[in-house]
XYZ file of C-alpha atoms in Angstrom:
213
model
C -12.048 29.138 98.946
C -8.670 27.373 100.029
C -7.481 28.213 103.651
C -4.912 29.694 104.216
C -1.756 27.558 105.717
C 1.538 27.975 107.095
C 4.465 27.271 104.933
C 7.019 25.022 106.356
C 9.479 28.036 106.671
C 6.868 29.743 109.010
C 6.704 26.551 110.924
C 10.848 26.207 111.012
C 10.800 29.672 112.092
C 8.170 29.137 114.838
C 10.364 26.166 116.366
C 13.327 27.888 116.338
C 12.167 30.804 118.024
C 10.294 28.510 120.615
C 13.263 26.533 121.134
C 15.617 29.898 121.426
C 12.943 31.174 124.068
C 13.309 27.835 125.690
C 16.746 27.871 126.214
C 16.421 31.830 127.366
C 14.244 31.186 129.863
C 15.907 28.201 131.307
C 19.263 29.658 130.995
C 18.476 32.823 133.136
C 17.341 31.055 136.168
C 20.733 29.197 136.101
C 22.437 31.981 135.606
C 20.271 33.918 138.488
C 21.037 31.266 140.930
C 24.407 29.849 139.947
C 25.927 33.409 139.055
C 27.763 33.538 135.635
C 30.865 31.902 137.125
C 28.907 29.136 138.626
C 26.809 28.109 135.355
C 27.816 25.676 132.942
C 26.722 24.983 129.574
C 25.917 21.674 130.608
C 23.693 22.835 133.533
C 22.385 24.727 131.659
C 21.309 22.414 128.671
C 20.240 20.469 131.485
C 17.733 23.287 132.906
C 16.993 24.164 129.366
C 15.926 20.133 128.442
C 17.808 20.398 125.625
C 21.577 18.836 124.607
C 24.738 20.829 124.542
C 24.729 19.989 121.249
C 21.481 22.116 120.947
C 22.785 24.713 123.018
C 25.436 25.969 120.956
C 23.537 25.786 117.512
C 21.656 28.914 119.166
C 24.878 30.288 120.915
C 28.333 29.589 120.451
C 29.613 30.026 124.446
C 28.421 30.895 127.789
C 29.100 34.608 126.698
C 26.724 34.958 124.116
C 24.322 33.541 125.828
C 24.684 35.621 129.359
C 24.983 38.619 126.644
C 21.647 37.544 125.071
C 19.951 37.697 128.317
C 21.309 40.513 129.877
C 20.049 42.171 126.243
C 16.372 40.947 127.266
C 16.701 42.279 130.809
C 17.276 45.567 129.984
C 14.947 46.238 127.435
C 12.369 44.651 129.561
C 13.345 47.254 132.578
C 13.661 49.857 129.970
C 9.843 49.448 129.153
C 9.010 50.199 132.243
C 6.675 53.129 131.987
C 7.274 56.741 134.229
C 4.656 58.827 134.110
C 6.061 62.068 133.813
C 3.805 64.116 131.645
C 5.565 67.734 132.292
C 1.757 68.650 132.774
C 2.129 67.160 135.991
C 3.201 68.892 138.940
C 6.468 68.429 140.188
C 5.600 67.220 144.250
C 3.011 64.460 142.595
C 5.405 63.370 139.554
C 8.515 63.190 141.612
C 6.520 60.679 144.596
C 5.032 58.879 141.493
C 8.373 58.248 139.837
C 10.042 57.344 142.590
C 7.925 54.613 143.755
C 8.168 53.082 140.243
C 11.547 53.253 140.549
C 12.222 51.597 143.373
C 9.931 48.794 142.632
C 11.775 48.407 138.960
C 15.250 47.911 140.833
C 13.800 46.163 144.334
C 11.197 43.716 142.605
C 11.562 40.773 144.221
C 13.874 38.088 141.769
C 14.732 41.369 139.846
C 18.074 41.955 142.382
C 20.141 38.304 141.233
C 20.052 40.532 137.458
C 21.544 43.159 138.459
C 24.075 41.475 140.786
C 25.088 39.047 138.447
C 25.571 41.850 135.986
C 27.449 43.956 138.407
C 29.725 40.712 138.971
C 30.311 40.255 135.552
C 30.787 43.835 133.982
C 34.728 43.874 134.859
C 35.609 41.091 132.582
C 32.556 41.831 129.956
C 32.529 45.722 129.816
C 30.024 45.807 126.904
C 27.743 44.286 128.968
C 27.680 46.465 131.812
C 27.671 49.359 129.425
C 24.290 48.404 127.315
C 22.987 47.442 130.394
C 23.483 51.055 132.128
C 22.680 52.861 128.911
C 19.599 51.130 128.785
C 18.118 50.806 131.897
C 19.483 53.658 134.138
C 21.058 56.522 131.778
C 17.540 55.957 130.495
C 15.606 56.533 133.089
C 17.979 59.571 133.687
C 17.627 61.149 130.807
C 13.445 60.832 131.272
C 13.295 62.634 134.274
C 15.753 64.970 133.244
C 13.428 65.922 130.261
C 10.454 66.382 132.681
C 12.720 68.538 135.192
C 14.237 70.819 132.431
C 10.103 71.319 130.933
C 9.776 72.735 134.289
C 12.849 75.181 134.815
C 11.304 76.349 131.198
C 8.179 77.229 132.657
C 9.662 79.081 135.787
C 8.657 76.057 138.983
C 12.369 74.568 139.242
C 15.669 76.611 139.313
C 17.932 73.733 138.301
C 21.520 74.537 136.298
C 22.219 71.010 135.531
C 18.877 68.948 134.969
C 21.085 65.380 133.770
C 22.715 65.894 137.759
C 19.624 66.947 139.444
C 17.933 63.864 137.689
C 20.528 61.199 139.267
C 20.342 63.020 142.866
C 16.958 62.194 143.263
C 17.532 58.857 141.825
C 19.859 58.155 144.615
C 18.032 59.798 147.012
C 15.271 57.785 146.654
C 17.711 54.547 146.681
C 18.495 55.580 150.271
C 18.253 52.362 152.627
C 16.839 50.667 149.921
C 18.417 49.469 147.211
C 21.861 48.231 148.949
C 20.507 46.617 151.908
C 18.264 44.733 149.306
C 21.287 44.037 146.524
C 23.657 42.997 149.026
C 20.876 40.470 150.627
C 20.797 42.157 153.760
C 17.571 43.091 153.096
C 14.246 41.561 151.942
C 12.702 43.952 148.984
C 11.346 46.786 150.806
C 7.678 47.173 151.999
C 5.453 49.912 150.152
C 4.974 51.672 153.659
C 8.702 51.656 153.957
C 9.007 52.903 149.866
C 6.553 55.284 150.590
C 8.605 56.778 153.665
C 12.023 56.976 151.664
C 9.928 58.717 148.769
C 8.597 61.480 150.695
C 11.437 62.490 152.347
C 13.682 62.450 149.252
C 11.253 64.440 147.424
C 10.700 67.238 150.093
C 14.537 67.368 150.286
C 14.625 67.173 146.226
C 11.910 70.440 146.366
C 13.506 72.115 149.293
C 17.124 72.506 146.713
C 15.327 73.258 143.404
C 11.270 74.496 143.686
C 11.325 77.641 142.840
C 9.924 80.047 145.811
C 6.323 81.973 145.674
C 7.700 85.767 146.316
């Protein structure tokens, strides 16, 4: 029996994907620390270790490339997994979700993304867009789907579950998130999550649980 071995397509393919995951990774942290305006394509070749040359066989400006890896940040945060089983009651579901939340958007590194994509959305529009539709309309639209299981079985009295969805969202956000986007902050303690999460889910319940008679 012959082994089996790899072609020299598989092996071109290989190197190119290596070298395009290269240049990824490299380019983000410049991008993370520099901002977009503050990167160039030669600092970033030079972070990557490879030669401008290189860098724009795999992308033809600074654009494509910040688009590329704005593209892998948001389907990496829009992996993240909720678990919001509508089998689940709502108090224990609702603390749950919210501390995952939080720790998605107040990881520590995780805040330079979503400045830098904050900073740049004016100018790129598309990106900002993909970006929200993939990472927070998403998560939206999840807990809306677990909320409006619940009005259907009689525990929530909620009109508009997409709204009711985003209100505990920000809730939950409260004294968190913008102290830690705007640096003003460190990311947030889990005692301190954990305080923020209660109280925005009793005030969550107090509006919408529906009421023994």
């Amino acid at each position: 029996m012959v082994a089996a071995t790899e072609s020299p397509l598989d092996l071109v393919g290989e190197e190119e994907s290596a070298k395009r995951r290269q240049i990824l990774d490299g380019a983000r942290k410049v991008f993370m620390n520099l901002g977009f305006d503050g990167a160039s394509m030669g600092e970033i070749a030079r972070a990557c270790g490879v030669s401008k040359g290189t860098l724009y066989v795999y992308f033809a400006d600074k654009n494509r490339l910040f688009e590329a890896i704005v593209e892998e940040v948001s389907l990496e945060q829009g992996k993240v997994a909720f678990d919001l089983d509508s089998a689940r009651d709502a108090e224990g579901a609702l603390r749950e979700f919210g501390r995952a939340y939080i720790l998605m958007l107040c990881r520590p590194g995780g805040g330079s993304a979503v400045r830098t994509v904050m900073a740049i959305a004016e100018r790129m529009p598309e990106v900002g867009r993909r970006y929200y539709e993939r990472v927070l309309e998403k998560t939206i639209n999840r807990l809306a789907v677990y909320l409006d299981a619940h009005v259907k079985l009689g525990e929530l009295a909620i009109d508009d579950c997409q709204l009711a969805a985003s209100q505990f969202m920000l809730m939950c956000q409260a004294s968190l998130f913008l102290p830690f986007i705007f640096q003003a902050a460190p990311p947030p303690s889990p005692e301190r999550i954990k305080l923020v999460i209660d109280s925005a889910t009793r005030m969550f319940l107090a509006a919408y649980l529906v009421k023994a008679d």
